[in-house]
Short mmCIF file of C-alpha atoms and ligand atoms in Angstrom, two decimals:
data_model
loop_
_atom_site.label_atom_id
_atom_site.label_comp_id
_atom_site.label_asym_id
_atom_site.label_seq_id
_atom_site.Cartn_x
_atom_site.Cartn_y
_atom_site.Cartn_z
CA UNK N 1 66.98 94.36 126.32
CA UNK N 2 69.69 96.25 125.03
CA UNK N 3 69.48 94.89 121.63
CA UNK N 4 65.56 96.16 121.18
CA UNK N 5 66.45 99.61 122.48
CA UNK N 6 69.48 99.67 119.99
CA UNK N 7 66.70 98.70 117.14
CA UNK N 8 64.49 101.34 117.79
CA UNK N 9 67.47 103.54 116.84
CA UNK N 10 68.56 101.82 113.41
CA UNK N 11 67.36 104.10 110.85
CA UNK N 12 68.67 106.87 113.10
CA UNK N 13 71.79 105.67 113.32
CA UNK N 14 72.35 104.51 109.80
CA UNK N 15 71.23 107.84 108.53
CA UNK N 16 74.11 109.97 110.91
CA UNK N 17 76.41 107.28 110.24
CA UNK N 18 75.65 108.30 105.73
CA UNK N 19 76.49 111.67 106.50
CA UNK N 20 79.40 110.93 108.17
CA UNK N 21 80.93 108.86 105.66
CA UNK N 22 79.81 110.94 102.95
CA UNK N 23 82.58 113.42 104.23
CA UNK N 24 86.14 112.77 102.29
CA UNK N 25 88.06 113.14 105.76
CA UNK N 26 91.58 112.54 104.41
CA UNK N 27 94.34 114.79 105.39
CA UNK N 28 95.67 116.98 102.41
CA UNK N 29 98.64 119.04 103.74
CA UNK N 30 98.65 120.97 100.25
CA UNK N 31 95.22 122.97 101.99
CA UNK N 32 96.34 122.86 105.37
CA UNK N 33 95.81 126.04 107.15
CA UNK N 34 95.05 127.67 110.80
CA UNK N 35 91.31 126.83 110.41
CA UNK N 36 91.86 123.09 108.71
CA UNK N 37 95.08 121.95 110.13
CA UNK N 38 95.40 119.01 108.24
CA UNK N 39 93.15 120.08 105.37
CA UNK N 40 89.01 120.81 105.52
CA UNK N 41 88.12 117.28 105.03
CA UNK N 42 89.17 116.28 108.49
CA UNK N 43 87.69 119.40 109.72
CA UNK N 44 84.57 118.79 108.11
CA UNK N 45 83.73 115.45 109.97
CA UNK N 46 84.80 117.06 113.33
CA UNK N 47 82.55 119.66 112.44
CA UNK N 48 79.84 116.96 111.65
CA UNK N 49 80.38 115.45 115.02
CA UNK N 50 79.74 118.28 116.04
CA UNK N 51 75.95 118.82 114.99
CA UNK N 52 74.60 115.69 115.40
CA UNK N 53 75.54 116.13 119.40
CA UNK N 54 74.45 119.78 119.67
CA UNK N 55 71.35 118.52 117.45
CA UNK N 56 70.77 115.62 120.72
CA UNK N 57 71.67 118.34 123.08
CA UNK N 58 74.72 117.81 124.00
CA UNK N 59 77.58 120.24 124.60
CA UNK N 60 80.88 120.54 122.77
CA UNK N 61 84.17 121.55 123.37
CA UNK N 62 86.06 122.23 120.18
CA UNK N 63 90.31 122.29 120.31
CA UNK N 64 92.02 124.08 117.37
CA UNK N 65 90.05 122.21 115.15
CA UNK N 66 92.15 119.26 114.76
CA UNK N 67 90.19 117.59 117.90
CA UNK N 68 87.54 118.05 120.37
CA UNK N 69 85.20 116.76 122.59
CA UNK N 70 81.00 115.76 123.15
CA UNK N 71 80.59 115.73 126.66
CA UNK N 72 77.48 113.76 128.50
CA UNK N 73 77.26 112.52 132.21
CA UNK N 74 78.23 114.21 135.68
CA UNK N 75 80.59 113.14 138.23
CA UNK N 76 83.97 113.77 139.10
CA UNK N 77 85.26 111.20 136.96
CA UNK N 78 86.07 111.23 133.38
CA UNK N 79 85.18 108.41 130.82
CA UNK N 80 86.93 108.50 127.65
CA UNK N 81 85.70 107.20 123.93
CA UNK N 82 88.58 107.97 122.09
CA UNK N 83 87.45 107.94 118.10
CA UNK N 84 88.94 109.26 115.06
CA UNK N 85 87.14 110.78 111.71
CA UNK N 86 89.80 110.64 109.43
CA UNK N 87 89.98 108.40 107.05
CA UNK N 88 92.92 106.49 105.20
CA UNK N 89 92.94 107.48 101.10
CA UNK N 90 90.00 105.43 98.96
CA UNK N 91 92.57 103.68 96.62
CA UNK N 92 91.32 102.02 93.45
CA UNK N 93 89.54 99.24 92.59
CA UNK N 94 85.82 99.98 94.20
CA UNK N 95 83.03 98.58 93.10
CA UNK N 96 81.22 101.68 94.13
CA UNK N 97 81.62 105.81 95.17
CA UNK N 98 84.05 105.12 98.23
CA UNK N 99 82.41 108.62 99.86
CA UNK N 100 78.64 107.66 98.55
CA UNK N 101 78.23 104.93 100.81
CA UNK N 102 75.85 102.22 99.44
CA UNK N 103 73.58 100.77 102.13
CA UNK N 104 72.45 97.28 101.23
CA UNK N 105 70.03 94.91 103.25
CA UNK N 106 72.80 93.87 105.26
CA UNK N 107 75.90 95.92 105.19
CA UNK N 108 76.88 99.73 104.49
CA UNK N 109 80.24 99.98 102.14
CA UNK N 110 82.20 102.97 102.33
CA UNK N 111 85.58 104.12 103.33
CA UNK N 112 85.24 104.50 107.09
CA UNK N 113 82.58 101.79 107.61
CA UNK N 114 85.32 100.11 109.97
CA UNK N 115 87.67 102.65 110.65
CA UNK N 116 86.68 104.23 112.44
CA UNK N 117 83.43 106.07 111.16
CA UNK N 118 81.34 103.14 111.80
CA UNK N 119 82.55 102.35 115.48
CA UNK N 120 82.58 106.17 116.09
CA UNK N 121 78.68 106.27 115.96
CA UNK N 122 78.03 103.16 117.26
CA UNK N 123 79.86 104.17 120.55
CA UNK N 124 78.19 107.66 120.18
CA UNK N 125 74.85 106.31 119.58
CA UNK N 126 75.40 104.52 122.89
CA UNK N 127 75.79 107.88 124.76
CA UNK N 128 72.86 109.29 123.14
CA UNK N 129 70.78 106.47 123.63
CA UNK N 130 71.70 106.02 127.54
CA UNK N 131 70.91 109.85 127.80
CA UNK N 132 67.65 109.98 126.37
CA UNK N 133 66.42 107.03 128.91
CA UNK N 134 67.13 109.68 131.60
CA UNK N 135 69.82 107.47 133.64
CA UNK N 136 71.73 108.62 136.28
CA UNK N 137 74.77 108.90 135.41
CA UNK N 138 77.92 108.28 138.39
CA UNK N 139 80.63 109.25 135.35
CA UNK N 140 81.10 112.53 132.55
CA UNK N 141 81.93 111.34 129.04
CA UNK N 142 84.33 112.92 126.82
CA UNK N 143 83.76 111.34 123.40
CA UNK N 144 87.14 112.68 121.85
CA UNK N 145 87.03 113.24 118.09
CA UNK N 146 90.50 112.83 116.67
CA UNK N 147 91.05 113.84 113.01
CA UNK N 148 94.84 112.87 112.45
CA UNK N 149 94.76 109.18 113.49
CA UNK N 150 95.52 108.03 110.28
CA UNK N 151 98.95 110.10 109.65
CA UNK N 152 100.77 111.48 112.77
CA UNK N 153 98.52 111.68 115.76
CA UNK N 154 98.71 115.61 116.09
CA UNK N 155 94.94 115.49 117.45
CA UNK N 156 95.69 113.55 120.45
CA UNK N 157 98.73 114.93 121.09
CA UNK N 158 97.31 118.73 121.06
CA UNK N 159 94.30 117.46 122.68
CA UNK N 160 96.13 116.32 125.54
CA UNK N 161 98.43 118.96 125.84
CA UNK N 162 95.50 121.04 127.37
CA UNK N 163 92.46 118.80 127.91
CA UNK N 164 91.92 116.92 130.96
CA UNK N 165 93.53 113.24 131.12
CA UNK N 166 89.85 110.65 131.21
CA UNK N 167 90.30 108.22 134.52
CA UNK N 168 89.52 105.60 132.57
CA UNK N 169 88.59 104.93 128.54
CA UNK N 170 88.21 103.12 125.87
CA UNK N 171 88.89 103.46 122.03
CA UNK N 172 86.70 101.62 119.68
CA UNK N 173 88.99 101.24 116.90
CA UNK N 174 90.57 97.55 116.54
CA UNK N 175 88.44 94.63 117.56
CA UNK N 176 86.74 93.05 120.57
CA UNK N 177 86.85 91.26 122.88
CA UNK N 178 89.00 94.17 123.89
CA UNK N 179 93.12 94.60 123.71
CA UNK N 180 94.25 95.45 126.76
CA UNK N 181 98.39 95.30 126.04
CA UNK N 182 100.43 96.82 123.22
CA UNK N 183 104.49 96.76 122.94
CA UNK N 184 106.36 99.61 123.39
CA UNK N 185 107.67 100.35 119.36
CA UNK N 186 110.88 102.23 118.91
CA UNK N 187 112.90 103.09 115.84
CA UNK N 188 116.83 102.95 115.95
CA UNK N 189 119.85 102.87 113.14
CA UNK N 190 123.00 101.01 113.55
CA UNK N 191 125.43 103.44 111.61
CA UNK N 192 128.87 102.89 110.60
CA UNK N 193 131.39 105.18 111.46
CA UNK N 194 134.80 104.28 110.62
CA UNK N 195 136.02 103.54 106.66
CA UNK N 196 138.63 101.09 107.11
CA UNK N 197 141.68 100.78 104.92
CA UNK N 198 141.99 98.36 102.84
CA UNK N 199 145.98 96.87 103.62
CA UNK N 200 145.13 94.12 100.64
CA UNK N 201 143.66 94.57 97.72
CA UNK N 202 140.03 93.08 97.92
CA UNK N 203 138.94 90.79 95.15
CA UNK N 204 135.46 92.33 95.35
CA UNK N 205 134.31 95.61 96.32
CA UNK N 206 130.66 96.71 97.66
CA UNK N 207 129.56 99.80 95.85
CA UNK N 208 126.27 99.42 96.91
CA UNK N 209 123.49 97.76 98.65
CA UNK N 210 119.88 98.55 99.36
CA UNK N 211 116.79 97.16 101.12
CA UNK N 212 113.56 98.00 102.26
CA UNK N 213 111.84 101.19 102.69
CA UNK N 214 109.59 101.13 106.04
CA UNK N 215 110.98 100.21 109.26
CA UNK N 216 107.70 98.29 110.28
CA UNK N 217 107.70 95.58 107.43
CA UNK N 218 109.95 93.06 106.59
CA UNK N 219 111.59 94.08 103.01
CA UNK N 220 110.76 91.77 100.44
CA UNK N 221 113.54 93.00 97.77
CA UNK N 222 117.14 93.93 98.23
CA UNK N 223 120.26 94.69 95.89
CA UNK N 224 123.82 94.86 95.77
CA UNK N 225 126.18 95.97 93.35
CA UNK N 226 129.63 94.66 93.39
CA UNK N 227 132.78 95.52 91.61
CA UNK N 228 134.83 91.80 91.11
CA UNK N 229 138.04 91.79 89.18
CA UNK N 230 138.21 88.14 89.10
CA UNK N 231 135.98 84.61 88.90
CA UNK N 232 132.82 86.42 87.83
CA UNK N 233 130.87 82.76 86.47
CA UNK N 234 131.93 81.04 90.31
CA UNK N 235 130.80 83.94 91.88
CA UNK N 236 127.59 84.24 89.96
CA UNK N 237 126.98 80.40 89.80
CA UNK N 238 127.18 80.29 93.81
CA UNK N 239 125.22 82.93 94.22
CA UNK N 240 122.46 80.83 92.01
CA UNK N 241 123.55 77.91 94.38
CA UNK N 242 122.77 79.74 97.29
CA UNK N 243 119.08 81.28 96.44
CA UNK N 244 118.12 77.35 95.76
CA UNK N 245 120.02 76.81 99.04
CA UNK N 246 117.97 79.32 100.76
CA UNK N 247 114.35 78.90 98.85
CA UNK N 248 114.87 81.93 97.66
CA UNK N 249 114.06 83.99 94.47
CA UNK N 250 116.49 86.49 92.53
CA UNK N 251 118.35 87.11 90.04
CA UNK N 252 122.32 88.41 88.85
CA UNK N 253 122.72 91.27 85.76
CA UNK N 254 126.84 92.07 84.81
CA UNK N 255 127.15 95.10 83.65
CA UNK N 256 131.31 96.32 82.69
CA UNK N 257 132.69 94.49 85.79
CA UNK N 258 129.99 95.17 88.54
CA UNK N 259 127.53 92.40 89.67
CA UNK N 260 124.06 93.56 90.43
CA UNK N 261 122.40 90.94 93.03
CA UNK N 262 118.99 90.64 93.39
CA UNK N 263 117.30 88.69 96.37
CA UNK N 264 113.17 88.67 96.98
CA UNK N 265 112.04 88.30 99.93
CA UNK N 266 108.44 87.75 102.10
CA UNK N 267 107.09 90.92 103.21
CA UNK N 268 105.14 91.65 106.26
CA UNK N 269 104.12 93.55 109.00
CA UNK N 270 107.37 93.91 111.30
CA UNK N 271 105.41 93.12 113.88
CA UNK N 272 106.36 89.63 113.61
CA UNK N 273 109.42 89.19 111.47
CA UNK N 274 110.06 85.75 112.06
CA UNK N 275 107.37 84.74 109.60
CA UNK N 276 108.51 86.76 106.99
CA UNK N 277 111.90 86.55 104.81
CA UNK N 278 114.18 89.46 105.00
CA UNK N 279 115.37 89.79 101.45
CA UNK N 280 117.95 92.02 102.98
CA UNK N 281 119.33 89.82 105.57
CA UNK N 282 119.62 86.84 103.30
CA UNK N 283 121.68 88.94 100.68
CA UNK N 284 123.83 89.90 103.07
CA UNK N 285 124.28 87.05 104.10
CA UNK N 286 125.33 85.30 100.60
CA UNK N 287 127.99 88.48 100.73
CA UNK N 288 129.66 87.36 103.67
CA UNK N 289 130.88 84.47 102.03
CA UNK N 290 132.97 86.67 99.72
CA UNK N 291 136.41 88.42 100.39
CA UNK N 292 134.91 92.10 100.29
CA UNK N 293 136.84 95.36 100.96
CA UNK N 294 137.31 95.55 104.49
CA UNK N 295 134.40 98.97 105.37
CA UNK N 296 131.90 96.09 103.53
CA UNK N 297 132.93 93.39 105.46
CA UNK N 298 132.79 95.26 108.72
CA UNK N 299 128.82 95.84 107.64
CA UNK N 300 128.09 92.56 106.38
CA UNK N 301 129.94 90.90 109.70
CA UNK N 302 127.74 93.69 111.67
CA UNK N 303 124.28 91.56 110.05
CA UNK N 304 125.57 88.05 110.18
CA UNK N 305 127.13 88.80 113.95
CA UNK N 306 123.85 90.40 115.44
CA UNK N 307 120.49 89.87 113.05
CA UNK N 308 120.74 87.86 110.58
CA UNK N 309 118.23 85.02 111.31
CA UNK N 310 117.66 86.99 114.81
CA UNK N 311 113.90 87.83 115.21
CA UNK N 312 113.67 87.67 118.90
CA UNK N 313 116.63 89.96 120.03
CA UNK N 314 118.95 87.42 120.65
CA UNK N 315 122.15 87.75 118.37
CA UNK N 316 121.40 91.35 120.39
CA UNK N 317 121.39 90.65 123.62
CA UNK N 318 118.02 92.07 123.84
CA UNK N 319 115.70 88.65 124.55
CA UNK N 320 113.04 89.35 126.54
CA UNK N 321 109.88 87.57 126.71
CA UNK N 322 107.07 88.29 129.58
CA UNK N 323 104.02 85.89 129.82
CA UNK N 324 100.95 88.25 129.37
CA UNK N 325 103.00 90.47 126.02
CA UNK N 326 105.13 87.79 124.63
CA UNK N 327 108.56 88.44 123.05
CA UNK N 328 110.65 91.42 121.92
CA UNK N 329 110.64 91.42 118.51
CA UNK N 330 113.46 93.33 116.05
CA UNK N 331 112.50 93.97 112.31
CA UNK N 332 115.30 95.16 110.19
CA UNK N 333 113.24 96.94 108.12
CA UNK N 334 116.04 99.15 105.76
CA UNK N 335 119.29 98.51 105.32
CA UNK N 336 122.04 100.82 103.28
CA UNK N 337 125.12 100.89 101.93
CA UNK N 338 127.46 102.89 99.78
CA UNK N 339 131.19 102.92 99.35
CA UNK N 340 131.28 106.57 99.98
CA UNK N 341 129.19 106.64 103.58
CA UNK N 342 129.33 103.60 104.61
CA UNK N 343 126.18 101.87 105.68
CA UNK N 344 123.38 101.60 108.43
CA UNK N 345 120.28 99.51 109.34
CA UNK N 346 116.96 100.21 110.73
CA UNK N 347 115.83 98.51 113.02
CA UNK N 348 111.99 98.54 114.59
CA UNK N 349 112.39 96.86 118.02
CA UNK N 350 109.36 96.07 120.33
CA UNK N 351 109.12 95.29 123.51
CA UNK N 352 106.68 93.95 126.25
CA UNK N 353 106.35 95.90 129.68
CA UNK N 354 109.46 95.16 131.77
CA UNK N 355 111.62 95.50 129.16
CA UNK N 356 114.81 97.93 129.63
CA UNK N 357 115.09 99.52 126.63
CA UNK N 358 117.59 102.94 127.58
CA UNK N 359 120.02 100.07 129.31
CA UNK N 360 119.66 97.90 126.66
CA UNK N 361 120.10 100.22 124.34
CA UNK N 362 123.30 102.00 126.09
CA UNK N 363 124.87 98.30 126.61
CA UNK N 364 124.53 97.75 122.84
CA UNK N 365 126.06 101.18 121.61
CA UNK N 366 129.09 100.64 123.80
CA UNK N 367 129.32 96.80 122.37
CA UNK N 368 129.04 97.81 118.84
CA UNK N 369 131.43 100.69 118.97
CA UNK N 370 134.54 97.98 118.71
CA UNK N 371 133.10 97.04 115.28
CA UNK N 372 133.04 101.05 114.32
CA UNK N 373 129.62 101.77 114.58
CA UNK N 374 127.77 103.50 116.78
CA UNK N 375 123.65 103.58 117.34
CA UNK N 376 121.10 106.79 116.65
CA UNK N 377 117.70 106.32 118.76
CA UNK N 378 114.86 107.07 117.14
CA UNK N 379 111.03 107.54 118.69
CA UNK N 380 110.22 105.25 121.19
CA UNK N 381 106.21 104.51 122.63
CA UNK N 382 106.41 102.79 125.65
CA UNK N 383 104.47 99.36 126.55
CA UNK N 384 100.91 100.31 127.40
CA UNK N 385 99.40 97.98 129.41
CA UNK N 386 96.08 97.29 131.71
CA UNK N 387 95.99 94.07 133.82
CA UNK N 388 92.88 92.14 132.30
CA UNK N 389 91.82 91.51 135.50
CA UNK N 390 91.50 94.79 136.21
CA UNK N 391 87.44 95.63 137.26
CA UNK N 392 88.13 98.09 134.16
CA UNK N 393 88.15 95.14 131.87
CA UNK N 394 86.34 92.67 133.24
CA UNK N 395 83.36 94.86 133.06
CA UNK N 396 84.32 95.52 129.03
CA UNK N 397 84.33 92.10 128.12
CA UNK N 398 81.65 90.74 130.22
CA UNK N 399 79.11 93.42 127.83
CA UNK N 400 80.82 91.72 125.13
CA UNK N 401 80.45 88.25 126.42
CA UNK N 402 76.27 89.19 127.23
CA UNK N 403 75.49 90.21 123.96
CA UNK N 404 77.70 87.56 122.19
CA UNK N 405 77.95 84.39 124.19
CA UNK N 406 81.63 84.67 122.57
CA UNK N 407 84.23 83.54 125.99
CA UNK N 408 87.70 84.66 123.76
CA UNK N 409 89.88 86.70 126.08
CA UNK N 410 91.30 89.97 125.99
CA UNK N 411 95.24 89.96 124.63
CA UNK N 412 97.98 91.79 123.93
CA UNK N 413 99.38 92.71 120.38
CA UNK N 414 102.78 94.01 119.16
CA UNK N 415 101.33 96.84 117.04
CA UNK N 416 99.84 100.15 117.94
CA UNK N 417 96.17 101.03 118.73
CA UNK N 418 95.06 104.84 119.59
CA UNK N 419 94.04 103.59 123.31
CA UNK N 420 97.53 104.03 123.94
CA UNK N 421 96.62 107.92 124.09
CA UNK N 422 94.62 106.87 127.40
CA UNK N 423 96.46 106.57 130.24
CA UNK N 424 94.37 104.01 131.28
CA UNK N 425 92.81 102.89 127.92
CA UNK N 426 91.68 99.45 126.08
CA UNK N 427 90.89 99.20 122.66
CA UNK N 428 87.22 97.69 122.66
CA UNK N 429 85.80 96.62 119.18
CA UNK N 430 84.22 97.33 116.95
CA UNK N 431 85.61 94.23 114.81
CA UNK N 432 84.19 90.84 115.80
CA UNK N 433 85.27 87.61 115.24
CA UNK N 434 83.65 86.59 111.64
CA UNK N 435 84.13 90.29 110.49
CA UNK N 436 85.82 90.56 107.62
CA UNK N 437 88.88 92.75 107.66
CA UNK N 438 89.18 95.44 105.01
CA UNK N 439 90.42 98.03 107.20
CA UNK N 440 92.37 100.52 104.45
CA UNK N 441 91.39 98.16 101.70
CA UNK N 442 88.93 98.80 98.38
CA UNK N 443 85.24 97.82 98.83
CA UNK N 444 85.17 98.45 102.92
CA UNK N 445 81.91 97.82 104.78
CA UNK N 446 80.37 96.95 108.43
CA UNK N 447 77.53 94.79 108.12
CA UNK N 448 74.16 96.63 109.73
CA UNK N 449 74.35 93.50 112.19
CA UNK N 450 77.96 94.31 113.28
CA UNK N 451 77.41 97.99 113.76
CA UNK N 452 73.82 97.76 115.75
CA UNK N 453 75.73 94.85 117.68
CA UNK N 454 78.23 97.11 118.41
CA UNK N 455 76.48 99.59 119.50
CA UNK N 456 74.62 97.65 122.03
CA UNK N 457 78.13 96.24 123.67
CA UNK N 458 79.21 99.58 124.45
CA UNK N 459 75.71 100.44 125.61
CA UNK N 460 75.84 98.30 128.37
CA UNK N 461 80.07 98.58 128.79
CA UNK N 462 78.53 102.40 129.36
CA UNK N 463 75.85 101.07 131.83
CA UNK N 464 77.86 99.67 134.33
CA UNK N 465 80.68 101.09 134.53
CA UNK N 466 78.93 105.07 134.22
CA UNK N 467 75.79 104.83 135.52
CA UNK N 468 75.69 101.72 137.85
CA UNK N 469 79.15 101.88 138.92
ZN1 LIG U 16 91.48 103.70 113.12
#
């Protein structure tokens, strides 16, 4: 039944949905300003949020124009849809205008399709359509229009600096059946402290080293330079030894006395290091076999004592694994060195609920202090987490499971979604199954079945849990 009364709505909602993504919504600082705070593209979607719900009579609630609200339903309680109408740059390579979406028989393709322009209307279409059958509704909704998902959350985080907290909410911006856990991700360097003198003159000296620039991906490239004053061809043919040792690719350059390394890696998302290849890690690793200058082989005995081949927090002491959000995971995601400063690594650790992280992260400090180095803490988002038993959730995916037939349970991921905002929150759709990722890629779409089944899921997710319950 849901699915007919969705139909009647299709050109209606493919036509709001056009205008919507016809809007170049990414945030340009360079025209950033009191009335477009994170440029007038962002602003403009809001704004276009804006008059489609005043257009269906609904009333608005607008918050320093980087977020706002359309507000439906009565009751004490507050249901969130937490959406965003920014949009990640179009890149190259499009087959078509990435902001003059194409509609085809099946599918719409345009930047936004998936995220999150597409889901945005679906779940507001749901409102609208719920409200125009007259139902009573038990719940008020707050659909909450972000415009800075994309970059640095500074929607959500003004929005909820004033505007009231929803009991209970969902964001439709990842996939379905629903996620209902996400790690707590925090940023920390291990930085060295002390220079160490050198009683010995070293046969090879570390001038430099580099790897990786983003603390959530593994680094798929990493050099060193290296001053040796003696057995350049051994050094240089074990280092060849070791990258077919290791599988590895790479590559040596001389240049008056200093050996450049080069080591390739496997990158990807730091999320789950251990099926990547730390390019860093590894070269560090080969340098450990050589008799460095004693600051350099401090750092390098700093990477083979605690993370090299160390996904899971071990070598750390920071193993932790729970049943329902899986392991802590550490990505050392840059790495530095220079024979003036010294060096550090960054390190993205997450966690699963239950974790410890300001005692694990106090034991470490004091541990690696002996060594000379001591540890800067970075930002830190807790676990967010909502039992999937919870009547909450149950409710979600049973709409999904109605209109679907699909029995896949909710999970838990190690990345971010914005239903962390909530503080009781789920990410719910709008990506099923068979759809066909291009989140932030060229040539994005949502296929007309996708977004109209969409919509019906969170039409009756809406049902029962705002107007029967
Ligand atoms: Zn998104």
């Amino acid at each position: 039944m849901w699915k007919e009364k969705v139909l009647e709505y299709e050109n209606q909602i493919i036509d709001d949905l056009k205008g919507l993504l016809s809007i170049e919504s990414v945030r340009d600082d360079n025209k950033a300003s009191e009335d477009y705070p994170v440029g007038p593209g962002p602003r403009e979607a809001l704004n276009y949020m804006y008059t489609i719900a005043e257009r269906d009579g609904f009333s608005t609630h607008d918050v320093d124009h980087i977020a706002g609200r359309i507000e439906a339903g009565q009751g004490d309680e507050v249901f969130g849809i937490l959406c965003h109408v920014d949009v990640v740059p179009a890149g190259d390579g499009w087959d078509s205008d990435p902001f003059d979406p194409v509609v085809t028989s099946d599918k719409i393709v345009a930047r936004g399709t998936l995220d999150d322009k597409g889901p945005t209307i679906a779940a507001y279409y749901a409102v609208k359509i719920l409200n125009e059958m007259n139902v009573d509704w038990k719940k008020r909704i707050h659909i909450i229009v972000g415009t800075d998902e994309e970059s640095d959350w500074l929607c959500t985080e003004r929005y909820f600096k004033t505007e009231e907290m929803p009991t209970l909410g969902i964001a439709p911006d990842a996939e379905f059946p629903a996620i209902h856990g996400e790690k707590g991700i925090s940023v920390f360097h291990v930085v060295q402290e002390e220079q160490a003198e050198d009683i010995d003159e070293p046969d090879y000296e570390l001038h430099a080293f580099e790897s990786g620039q983003r603390y959530n991906m593994v680094p798929d490239d990493a050099s060193a330079k290296v001053l040796v004053k003696e057995n350049m061809t051994d050094v240089i043919q074990n280092f060849e030894q070791f990258l077919v040792d290791h599988n590895l690719e790479g590559g040596s350059t001389v240049d008056s006395g200093i050996l450049e390394l080069n080591v390739k890696g496997k990158a990807v998302h730091g999320m789950d290091p251990s099926i990547g290849v730390n390019a860093g890690l590894y070269l560090l690793h080969f340098l450990s076999q050589l008799k460095l200058d004693k600051t350099a082989a401090n750092f390098v005995k700093f990477s083979e004592q605690y993370l090299f081949n160390s996904h899971f927090g071990e070598k750390m002491g920071m193993k932790f694994h729970t049943d329902s959000m899986g392991d802590v995971t550490t990505n050392i995601g840059v790495i530095k060195y220079d024979n003036q400063n010294g060096g550090k690594y960054g390190i993205n650790l997450r966690y699963p609920e239950g974790f410890e992280y300001d005692k694990a992260m106090n034991r470490f400090d004091e541990e690696v202090k002996a060594l000379g180095f001591k540890l800067n803490l970075g930002k830190n988002q807790v676990p967010h987490y909502v039992d999937k038993n919870d009547p909450f959730v149950q409710k979600l995916v049973q709409a999904y499971r109605n209109q679907t037939g699909d029995k896949t349970e909710p999970y838990t991921i190690g990345g971010g979604t914005y239903a962390r905002n909530l503080d009781k929150g789920v990410a719910f759709g709008a990506m099923f199954e068979d759809s066909e990722d291009l989140m932030h890629q060229k040539n994005e779409y949502i296929t007309k079945k996708q977004l109209l089944n969409a919509t019906s899921i969170y039409l009756e997710a809406l049902y029962t849990l705002c107007v029967e319950g």
